[in-house]
Amino acid sequence: MKMLIWGMVTVTVERWKIKVNGIVQGVGFRPFIFRTAHKFSLKGFVKNRSDGVLIEVEGEKENLSHFLDCLRKYPPPLTRIDSISISKTSQIGYNKFRIEESKKDINKKTYISPDTATCEDCLRELFSPHDRRYLYSFTNCTNCGPRFTIIGDVPYDRENTTMEVFRMCSVCREEYENPLDRRFHAQPNCCPECGPTIYLVDKNGKRIKRTPIKRAASLLDEGFVVAIKGLGGYHLACKAVNDDAVKRLRMRKFREDKPFALMSKTIEQIKEHCAVTTKEKRLLLSSRRPIVLLRKKRDSTIADSVAPKQRYLGFMLPYTPLQHILFSYFEFPLVMTSGNVSDEPICYVDEEAFSRLNNIADYFLVGTRKIFSRCDDSVTRIFNGKEYIIRRSRGYAPEPIKLSIFSDKDILAVGPFLKNTFCFIKGETCFLSHHIGDLENLEALNAFTSEIRHYEHLFDIHPEIVAYDHHPDYLSTKYAHSLKGLKKIGVQHHFAHIASCCAEQGFEEDVIGVAFDGTGYGLDGNIWGGEFLTGNIKKGYKRRGHLKYQPMPGGDMAIHEPWKMALSYLYSLLGDDVLKSGYFYKRKRKIILNMIKTSYNTILTSSAGRLFDAVSAIIGLRERVEYDAQAAVELEMVADEKEKGLYDFDIKNIDGIFVIDPVPIIGRVVEDMEKGCDISGVSARFHNGVAKMIVDVCKLLRNTSSIETVALSGGVFQNLFLLRRVFRLLTRSGFHVLTHSRVPTNDGGISLGQAVLAAYQLENQVKSKK
């Protein structure tokens, strides 16, 4: 520190070393620091490092304080600062402020920004006829564009991305090197002279010459299916108001009923088909650009085959320049579904897409910039005024989640079977992966293992512990057991659900956990899924209540054939008289009942998901399903929102465990159906009864434990009809209610719960040894 005297004013000059950690690379952070340093007449440098950004600034103390204040309050929009450390050191006497070359350290601690939607500045250039990037499909800057999907290593420099092969022209290089330019050190920076290009081919590989995007727009208008390369993989697109085109896509993709995602040009166009609230609009327009589930209008012209038997449509807005250009040629919405055959990972390599999608797409609209990491679109919605994410992927991952625990050992949690994600804990930071999907084939397993290796490399993670689901047949569990030299910690599925909810909310106190889903391997070897727990993330959970065990004939096959669970419940209600009824398949009923009676190929389940399946089948909605939870989803969709009646469950305390018997409500369902009651009322009374039952059990547990907080988790709570009623009744009963927001309530959040419970288990073991 030096004291300089100017007239009668004493000026203190200091040199500060500032280290910034968080999402600070590839987001325009260094140019911001450069401009801010000049603003306050400071000298020194800023540079990327593998552990974040290092700043050294020298100047008057008052100006240094102003500089630091700006750094904290006004960083670039895509920046997320997690920590700032400041140390004062002796002066060097810098003569200017500069941006230095990146330093690649051994210890990698930096974070990577998710991919972000095209910014307003780039959009203006994109559609300005006199701009050199007019209608250029790879326009980007430091405030937008690809990040995670193109990066192979840190620091985030061009040579570590898939843009390495494109050498910048002199004009782009000048932008890139000018600290005052919006594209300063924008690693994907390019233009039509030096960057990637777009081309259109038919399914036989024949190139369609001239104006590929305009021609693709015409083909879509004519009813063709076009595979379009995006940020994280290929979409399969068709005209959403053309029922024949949508049905053709369904047939080719082997996706009979599962809803397709939609993309529209503007919010105004979306409002023609759906009601859009202020908060939903904000989500749609955010830089993350997720698919947002919106209430469908009755007069929507979207083809019914886009989302059969649904009250909601999943819309998103364009988020790449190519998509914006494509929509400039027409005014209709598009189906934009993942480019894959059902149950396989999304295609992201060109050759793979040409091969795997050849029998689905008529044409391929391809960009020559390679994708390093596949990444599906994210899916979300609004519940209770907050975001309630369903699939966390593009635009969100790999943004880290800060935890309340610090682990001195790196932890890998491999997640479940369905909707798989994996999760790493490094120190106090959690890296929850993007959506991987269902691990039911070799392609999905390969995607799972390769992405784990990529995260380990990208974030310098060296796991010493692996946490896994107790189910012995899950591919993720088998993978965990195959890892040599790692300590292995099994975590019960529903314990992980509740831990995930508590961890994302930063809640460490005792909760009553309500974990309702379809399948989870129980500690007793049965299939759980309608669970009431008590405990906390520090010490773990205990099972305090559950739905009464019900035979599940055929094991996992009953998940795909809800009529089997319906028959199981009807047998519990009617006994052998069910054979005299008109329910289901006459020739098969006796076989299934014999399986139940002899326990042959029959397991016991307490699953809430299977109960929803049974009711759906009994009232004639869905006897077989084509996608996960279809029977339950369609049961929700028909429920009368004005119905106040309900069916009561039978709750008994058996040796300190509350056991809930659903058979009486099955009786009420059958009775109402025999009376000719409308299925919308039956569905609503069932949902209302489930909501009341959940609250009743929570009250009983509060009486015995004095716990006032309830955590809700599991795939069943994607059902908004049920969730709204449960939340309202619990709140009115004086409970503090925790729900998911940033992490999916479905199995996409399981890996976070596994990782956190493993971390606390290790911490408890260390404490017990002291």
Short mmCIF file of N, CA, C and O in Angstrom, two decimals, residues 221-302:
data_model
loop_
_atom_site.label_atom_id
_atom_site.label_comp_id
_atom_site.label_asym_id
_atom_site.label_seq_id
_atom_site.Cartn_x
_atom_site.Cartn_y
_atom_site.Cartn_z
N ASP A 221 -44.36 -27.45 -44.28
CA ASP A 221 -45.70 -26.98 -44.63
C ASP A 221 -46.44 -28.01 -45.47
O ASP A 221 -47.67 -28.15 -45.39
N GLU A 222 -45.70 -28.77 -46.28
CA GLU A 222 -46.30 -29.79 -47.13
C GLU A 222 -46.62 -31.08 -46.38
O GLU A 222 -47.22 -32.00 -46.95
N GLY A 223 -46.19 -31.18 -45.11
CA GLY A 223 -46.53 -32.35 -44.31
C GLY A 223 -45.42 -33.36 -44.13
O GLY A 223 -45.64 -34.45 -43.58
N PHE A 224 -44.21 -33.04 -44.57
CA PHE A 224 -43.09 -33.95 -44.40
C PHE A 224 -42.54 -33.89 -42.98
O PHE A 224 -42.73 -32.90 -42.25
N VAL A 225 -41.83 -34.93 -42.57
CA VAL A 225 -41.13 -34.97 -41.29
C VAL A 225 -39.67 -34.62 -41.55
O VAL A 225 -39.01 -35.25 -42.39
N VAL A 226 -39.17 -33.63 -40.85
CA VAL A 226 -37.79 -33.17 -41.03
C VAL A 226 -37.02 -33.32 -39.72
O VAL A 226 -37.48 -32.87 -38.66
N ALA A 227 -35.88 -33.97 -39.77
CA ALA A 227 -34.97 -34.05 -38.62
C ALA A 227 -34.10 -32.80 -38.63
O ALA A 227 -33.44 -32.52 -39.63
N ILE A 228 -34.12 -32.06 -37.53
CA ILE A 228 -33.42 -30.77 -37.46
C ILE A 228 -32.38 -30.83 -36.35
O ILE A 228 -32.71 -31.11 -35.19
N LYS A 229 -31.14 -30.55 -36.68
CA LYS A 229 -30.07 -30.57 -35.68
C LYS A 229 -30.15 -29.32 -34.82
O LYS A 229 -30.23 -28.20 -35.32
N GLY A 230 -30.15 -29.52 -33.50
CA GLY A 230 -30.24 -28.42 -32.56
C GLY A 230 -28.98 -28.27 -31.74
O GLY A 230 -27.90 -28.70 -32.14
N LEU A 231 -29.12 -27.69 -30.54
CA LEU A 231 -27.95 -27.49 -29.67
C LEU A 231 -27.43 -28.80 -29.08
O LEU A 231 -26.23 -29.04 -29.04
N GLY A 232 -28.36 -29.63 -28.59
CA GLY A 232 -27.94 -30.84 -27.89
C GLY A 232 -28.32 -32.13 -28.58
O GLY A 232 -28.20 -33.20 -28.00
N GLY A 233 -28.79 -32.02 -29.81
CA GLY A 233 -29.19 -33.22 -30.53
C GLY A 233 -30.21 -32.88 -31.59
O GLY A 233 -30.50 -31.71 -31.86
N TYR A 234 -30.74 -33.91 -32.22
CA TYR A 234 -31.71 -33.73 -33.30
C TYR A 234 -33.14 -33.69 -32.76
O TYR A 234 -33.49 -34.38 -31.81
N HIS A 235 -33.96 -32.84 -33.40
CA HIS A 235 -35.41 -32.88 -33.22
C HIS A 235 -36.03 -33.54 -34.43
O HIS A 235 -35.49 -33.46 -35.54
N LEU A 236 -37.18 -34.16 -34.22
CA LEU A 236 -38.03 -34.60 -35.33
C LEU A 236 -39.20 -33.63 -35.38
O LEU A 236 -39.94 -33.47 -34.41
N ALA A 237 -39.35 -32.95 -36.51
CA ALA A 237 -40.34 -31.87 -36.62
C ALA A 237 -41.37 -32.18 -37.69
O ALA A 237 -41.07 -32.79 -38.72
N CYS A 238 -42.60 -31.73 -37.43
CA CYS A 238 -43.65 -31.75 -38.43
C CYS A 238 -44.66 -30.67 -38.09
O CYS A 238 -44.64 -30.10 -36.99
N LYS A 239 -45.56 -30.40 -39.00
CA LYS A 239 -46.57 -29.36 -38.82
C LYS A 239 -47.59 -29.81 -37.79
O LYS A 239 -48.28 -30.82 -37.96
N ALA A 240 -47.70 -29.04 -36.69
CA ALA A 240 -48.50 -29.49 -35.54
C ALA A 240 -50.00 -29.40 -35.77
O ALA A 240 -50.77 -30.00 -35.01
N VAL A 241 -50.43 -28.67 -36.79
CA VAL A 241 -51.86 -28.58 -37.08
C VAL A 241 -52.27 -29.52 -38.22
O VAL A 241 -53.41 -29.51 -38.67
N ASN A 242 -51.33 -30.35 -38.64
CA ASN A 242 -51.57 -31.35 -39.69
C ASN A 242 -51.66 -32.72 -39.04
O ASN A 242 -50.64 -33.34 -38.71
N ASP A 243 -52.88 -33.19 -38.82
CA ASP A 243 -53.08 -34.44 -38.08
C ASP A 243 -52.43 -35.63 -38.79
O ASP A 243 -51.87 -36.51 -38.14
N ASP A 244 -52.49 -35.65 -40.12
CA ASP A 244 -51.89 -36.76 -40.87
C ASP A 244 -50.37 -36.80 -40.66
O ASP A 244 -49.78 -37.87 -40.49
N ALA A 245 -49.74 -35.61 -40.68
CA ALA A 245 -48.29 -35.54 -40.49
C ALA A 245 -47.91 -36.02 -39.09
O ALA A 245 -46.92 -36.76 -38.91
N VAL A 246 -48.68 -35.62 -38.09
CA VAL A 246 -48.39 -36.02 -36.71
C VAL A 246 -48.56 -37.52 -36.55
O VAL A 246 -47.72 -38.20 -35.94
N LYS A 247 -49.63 -38.07 -37.10
CA LYS A 247 -49.87 -39.51 -37.00
C LYS A 247 -48.79 -40.31 -37.72
O LYS A 247 -48.38 -41.38 -37.27
N ARG A 248 -48.33 -39.76 -38.84
CA ARG A 248 -47.25 -40.42 -39.57
C ARG A 248 -45.97 -40.45 -38.73
O ARG A 248 -45.26 -41.47 -38.68
N LEU A 249 -45.67 -39.35 -38.06
CA LEU A 249 -44.51 -39.30 -37.18
C LEU A 249 -44.65 -40.30 -36.05
O LEU A 249 -43.70 -41.01 -35.71
N ARG A 250 -45.84 -40.37 -35.46
CA ARG A 250 -46.07 -41.33 -34.37
C ARG A 250 -45.83 -42.77 -34.84
O ARG A 250 -45.19 -43.56 -34.15
N MET A 251 -46.36 -43.10 -35.97
CA MET A 251 -46.24 -44.46 -36.49
C MET A 251 -44.77 -44.81 -36.73
O MET A 251 -44.30 -45.89 -36.35
N ARG A 252 -44.03 -43.89 -37.32
CA ARG A 252 -42.63 -44.16 -37.65
C ARG A 252 -41.75 -44.21 -36.40
O ARG A 252 -40.77 -44.96 -36.35
N LYS A 253 -42.10 -43.41 -35.43
CA LYS A 253 -41.29 -43.31 -34.21
C LYS A 253 -41.66 -44.38 -33.18
O LYS A 253 -41.00 -44.52 -32.15
N PHE A 254 -42.72 -45.15 -33.46
CA PHE A 254 -43.24 -46.16 -32.53
C PHE A 254 -43.60 -45.51 -31.18
O PHE A 254 -43.25 -46.00 -30.12
N ARG A 255 -44.30 -44.39 -31.28
CA ARG A 255 -44.72 -43.65 -30.09
C ARG A 255 -46.21 -43.38 -30.24
O ARG A 255 -46.63 -42.37 -30.79
N GLU A 256 -47.01 -44.28 -29.72
CA GLU A 256 -48.44 -44.28 -30.02
C GLU A 256 -49.20 -43.13 -29.36
O GLU A 256 -50.06 -42.52 -29.99
N ASP A 257 -48.91 -42.85 -28.10
CA ASP A 257 -49.75 -41.91 -27.37
C ASP A 257 -49.01 -40.82 -26.60
O ASP A 257 -49.61 -39.80 -26.26
N LYS A 258 -47.75 -41.03 -26.26
CA LYS A 258 -47.04 -40.08 -25.41
C LYS A 258 -47.03 -38.70 -26.06
O LYS A 258 -46.72 -38.56 -27.25
N PRO A 259 -47.34 -37.65 -25.31
CA PRO A 259 -47.44 -36.30 -25.89
C PRO A 259 -46.13 -35.84 -26.53
O PRO A 259 -45.04 -36.13 -26.05
N PHE A 260 -46.28 -35.10 -27.62
CA PHE A 260 -45.15 -34.48 -28.30
C PHE A 260 -44.97 -33.06 -27.78
O PHE A 260 -45.93 -32.38 -27.42
N ALA A 261 -43.73 -32.59 -27.80
CA ALA A 261 -43.43 -31.19 -27.49
C ALA A 261 -43.71 -30.33 -28.72
O ALA A 261 -43.66 -30.81 -29.86
N LEU A 262 -43.99 -29.06 -28.46
CA LEU A 262 -44.32 -28.12 -29.52
C LEU A 262 -43.41 -26.89 -29.46
O LEU A 262 -42.94 -26.52 -28.39
N MET A 263 -43.20 -26.28 -30.61
CA MET A 263 -42.46 -25.02 -30.66
C MET A 263 -43.27 -24.04 -31.51
O MET A 263 -43.78 -24.39 -32.57
N SER A 264 -43.40 -22.81 -30.98
CA SER A 264 -44.10 -21.76 -31.70
C SER A 264 -43.20 -20.55 -31.87
O SER A 264 -42.27 -20.34 -31.09
N LYS A 265 -43.55 -19.74 -32.84
CA LYS A 265 -42.74 -18.58 -33.18
C LYS A 265 -42.74 -17.53 -32.08
O LYS A 265 -41.70 -16.93 -31.77
N THR A 266 -43.90 -17.28 -31.47
CA THR A 266 -44.05 -16.20 -30.50
C THR A 266 -44.97 -16.62 -29.35
O THR A 266 -45.71 -17.59 -29.45
N ILE A 267 -44.92 -15.83 -28.28
CA ILE A 267 -45.85 -16.00 -27.16
C ILE A 267 -47.29 -15.85 -27.66
O ILE A 267 -48.20 -16.59 -27.25
N GLU A 268 -47.52 -14.87 -28.54
CA GLU A 268 -48.87 -14.61 -29.04
C GLU A 268 -49.42 -15.84 -29.77
O GLU A 268 -50.62 -16.15 -29.63
N GLN A 269 -48.57 -16.52 -30.51
CA GLN A 269 -49.01 -17.73 -31.20
C GLN A 269 -49.35 -18.83 -30.20
O GLN A 269 -50.33 -19.56 -30.38
N ILE A 270 -48.55 -18.95 -29.16
CA ILE A 270 -48.83 -19.95 -28.12
C ILE A 270 -50.18 -19.65 -27.46
O ILE A 270 -50.96 -20.57 -27.17
N LYS A 271 -50.47 -18.37 -27.24
CA LYS A 271 -51.73 -17.98 -26.58
C LYS A 271 -52.96 -18.32 -27.42
O LYS A 271 -54.07 -18.36 -26.90
N GLU A 272 -52.77 -18.58 -28.70
CA GLU A 272 -53.89 -19.03 -29.52
C GLU A 272 -54.34 -20.43 -29.12
O GLU A 272 -55.48 -20.82 -29.37
N HIS A 273 -53.42 -21.17 -28.49
CA HIS A 273 -53.70 -22.57 -28.18
C HIS A 273 -53.75 -22.87 -26.67
O HIS A 273 -54.33 -23.88 -26.27
N CYS A 274 -53.13 -22.02 -25.87
CA CYS A 274 -53.04 -22.29 -24.43
C CYS A 274 -53.22 -21.01 -23.61
O CYS A 274 -52.92 -19.90 -24.10
N ALA A 275 -53.70 -21.16 -22.40
CA ALA A 275 -53.68 -20.06 -21.44
C ALA A 275 -52.26 -19.91 -20.91
O ALA A 275 -51.62 -20.91 -20.58
N VAL A 276 -51.78 -18.67 -20.86
CA VAL A 276 -50.40 -18.41 -20.43
C VAL A 276 -50.42 -17.35 -19.33
O VAL A 276 -50.83 -16.21 -19.57
N THR A 277 -49.99 -17.72 -18.13
CA THR A 277 -49.92 -16.76 -17.04
C THR A 277 -48.64 -15.94 -17.15
O THR A 277 -47.75 -16.25 -17.95
N THR A 278 -48.54 -14.92 -16.31
CA THR A 278 -47.35 -14.06 -16.32
C THR A 278 -46.09 -14.87 -16.01
O THR A 278 -45.05 -14.71 -16.66
N LYS A 279 -46.17 -15.76 -15.03
CA LYS A 279 -45.00 -16.54 -14.65
C LYS A 279 -44.66 -17.60 -15.69
O LYS A 279 -43.48 -17.90 -15.91
N GLU A 280 -45.66 -18.14 -16.33
CA GLU A 280 -45.39 -19.09 -17.42
C GLU A 280 -44.75 -18.37 -18.60
O GLU A 280 -43.83 -18.91 -19.23
N LYS A 281 -45.20 -17.17 -18.87
CA LYS A 281 -44.60 -16.36 -19.93
C LYS A 281 -43.14 -16.08 -19.63
O LYS A 281 -42.27 -16.17 -20.51
N ARG A 282 -42.85 -15.77 -18.37
CA ARG A 282 -41.47 -15.49 -17.97
C ARG A 282 -40.59 -16.71 -18.19
O ARG A 282 -39.44 -16.61 -18.64
N LEU A 283 -41.11 -17.89 -17.88
CA LEU A 283 -40.35 -19.13 -18.10
C LEU A 283 -40.11 -19.36 -19.59
O LEU A 283 -39.01 -19.71 -20.01
N LEU A 284 -41.15 -19.18 -20.38
CA LEU A 284 -41.02 -19.39 -21.82
C LEU A 284 -39.97 -18.48 -22.44
O LEU A 284 -39.23 -18.88 -23.34
N LEU A 285 -39.91 -17.24 -21.96
CA LEU A 285 -39.00 -16.24 -22.52
C LEU A 285 -37.61 -16.24 -21.88
O LEU A 285 -36.73 -15.51 -22.33
N SER A 286 -37.42 -17.04 -20.85
CA SER A 286 -36.13 -17.05 -20.16
C SER A 286 -35.03 -17.56 -21.07
O SER A 286 -35.28 -18.23 -22.07
N SER A 287 -33.79 -17.27 -20.71
CA SER A 287 -32.66 -17.71 -21.51
C SER A 287 -32.53 -19.23 -21.51
O SER A 287 -31.85 -19.80 -22.37
N ARG A 288 -33.18 -19.90 -20.58
CA ARG A 288 -33.13 -21.37 -20.53
C ARG A 288 -34.02 -22.00 -21.61
O ARG A 288 -33.77 -23.11 -22.04
N ARG A 289 -35.10 -21.30 -21.99
CA ARG A 289 -36.04 -21.74 -23.03
C ARG A 289 -36.50 -23.20 -22.84
O ARG A 289 -36.37 -24.04 -23.75
N PRO A 290 -37.10 -23.53 -21.71
CA PRO A 290 -37.59 -24.90 -21.53
C PRO A 290 -38.92 -25.12 -22.23
O PRO A 290 -39.58 -24.18 -22.69
N ILE A 291 -39.32 -26.37 -22.30
CA ILE A 291 -40.70 -26.71 -22.65
C ILE A 291 -41.54 -26.44 -21.40
O ILE A 291 -41.21 -26.92 -20.31
N VAL A 292 -42.61 -25.67 -21.55
CA VAL A 292 -43.46 -25.33 -20.41
C VAL A 292 -44.84 -25.95 -20.63
O VAL A 292 -45.46 -25.76 -21.69
N LEU A 293 -45.32 -26.71 -19.64
CA LEU A 293 -46.64 -27.32 -19.73
C LEU A 293 -47.70 -26.26 -19.45
O LEU A 293 -47.70 -25.64 -18.39
N LEU A 294 -48.63 -26.09 -20.40
CA LEU A 294 -49.63 -25.03 -20.35
C LEU A 294 -51.03 -25.61 -20.55
O LEU A 294 -51.21 -26.60 -21.27
N ARG A 295 -52.00 -24.96 -19.92
CA ARG A 295 -53.39 -25.42 -20.04
C ARG A 295 -53.91 -25.19 -21.46
O ARG A 295 -53.88 -24.07 -21.97
N LYS A 296 -54.37 -26.24 -22.08
CA LYS A 296 -54.84 -26.18 -23.47
C LYS A 296 -56.21 -25.52 -23.55
O LYS A 296 -57.08 -25.77 -22.72
N LYS A 297 -56.38 -24.67 -24.56
CA LYS A 297 -57.68 -24.05 -24.82
C LYS A 297 -58.55 -25.01 -25.62
O LYS A 297 -58.06 -25.79 -26.44
N ARG A 298 -59.84 -24.93 -25.38
CA ARG A 298 -60.76 -25.83 -26.07
C ARG A 298 -60.79 -25.62 -27.57
O ARG A 298 -61.05 -26.55 -28.35
N ASP A 299 -60.55 -24.36 -28.00
CA ASP A 299 -60.63 -24.07 -29.43
C ASP A 299 -59.28 -24.14 -30.13
O ASP A 299 -59.12 -23.67 -31.26
N SER A 300 -58.28 -24.76 -29.48
CA SER A 300 -56.97 -24.91 -30.12
C SER A 300 -57.08 -25.74 -31.38
O SER A 300 -57.82 -26.73 -31.44
N THR A 301 -56.32 -25.34 -32.39
CA THR A 301 -56.31 -26.08 -33.66
C THR A 301 -55.16 -27.07 -33.75
O THR A 301 -54.94 -27.68 -34.80
N ILE A 302 -54.40 -27.22 -32.66
CA ILE A 302 -53.34 -28.24 -32.62
C ILE A 302 -53.98 -29.60 -32.82
O ILE A 302 -55.01 -29.92 -32.20
#
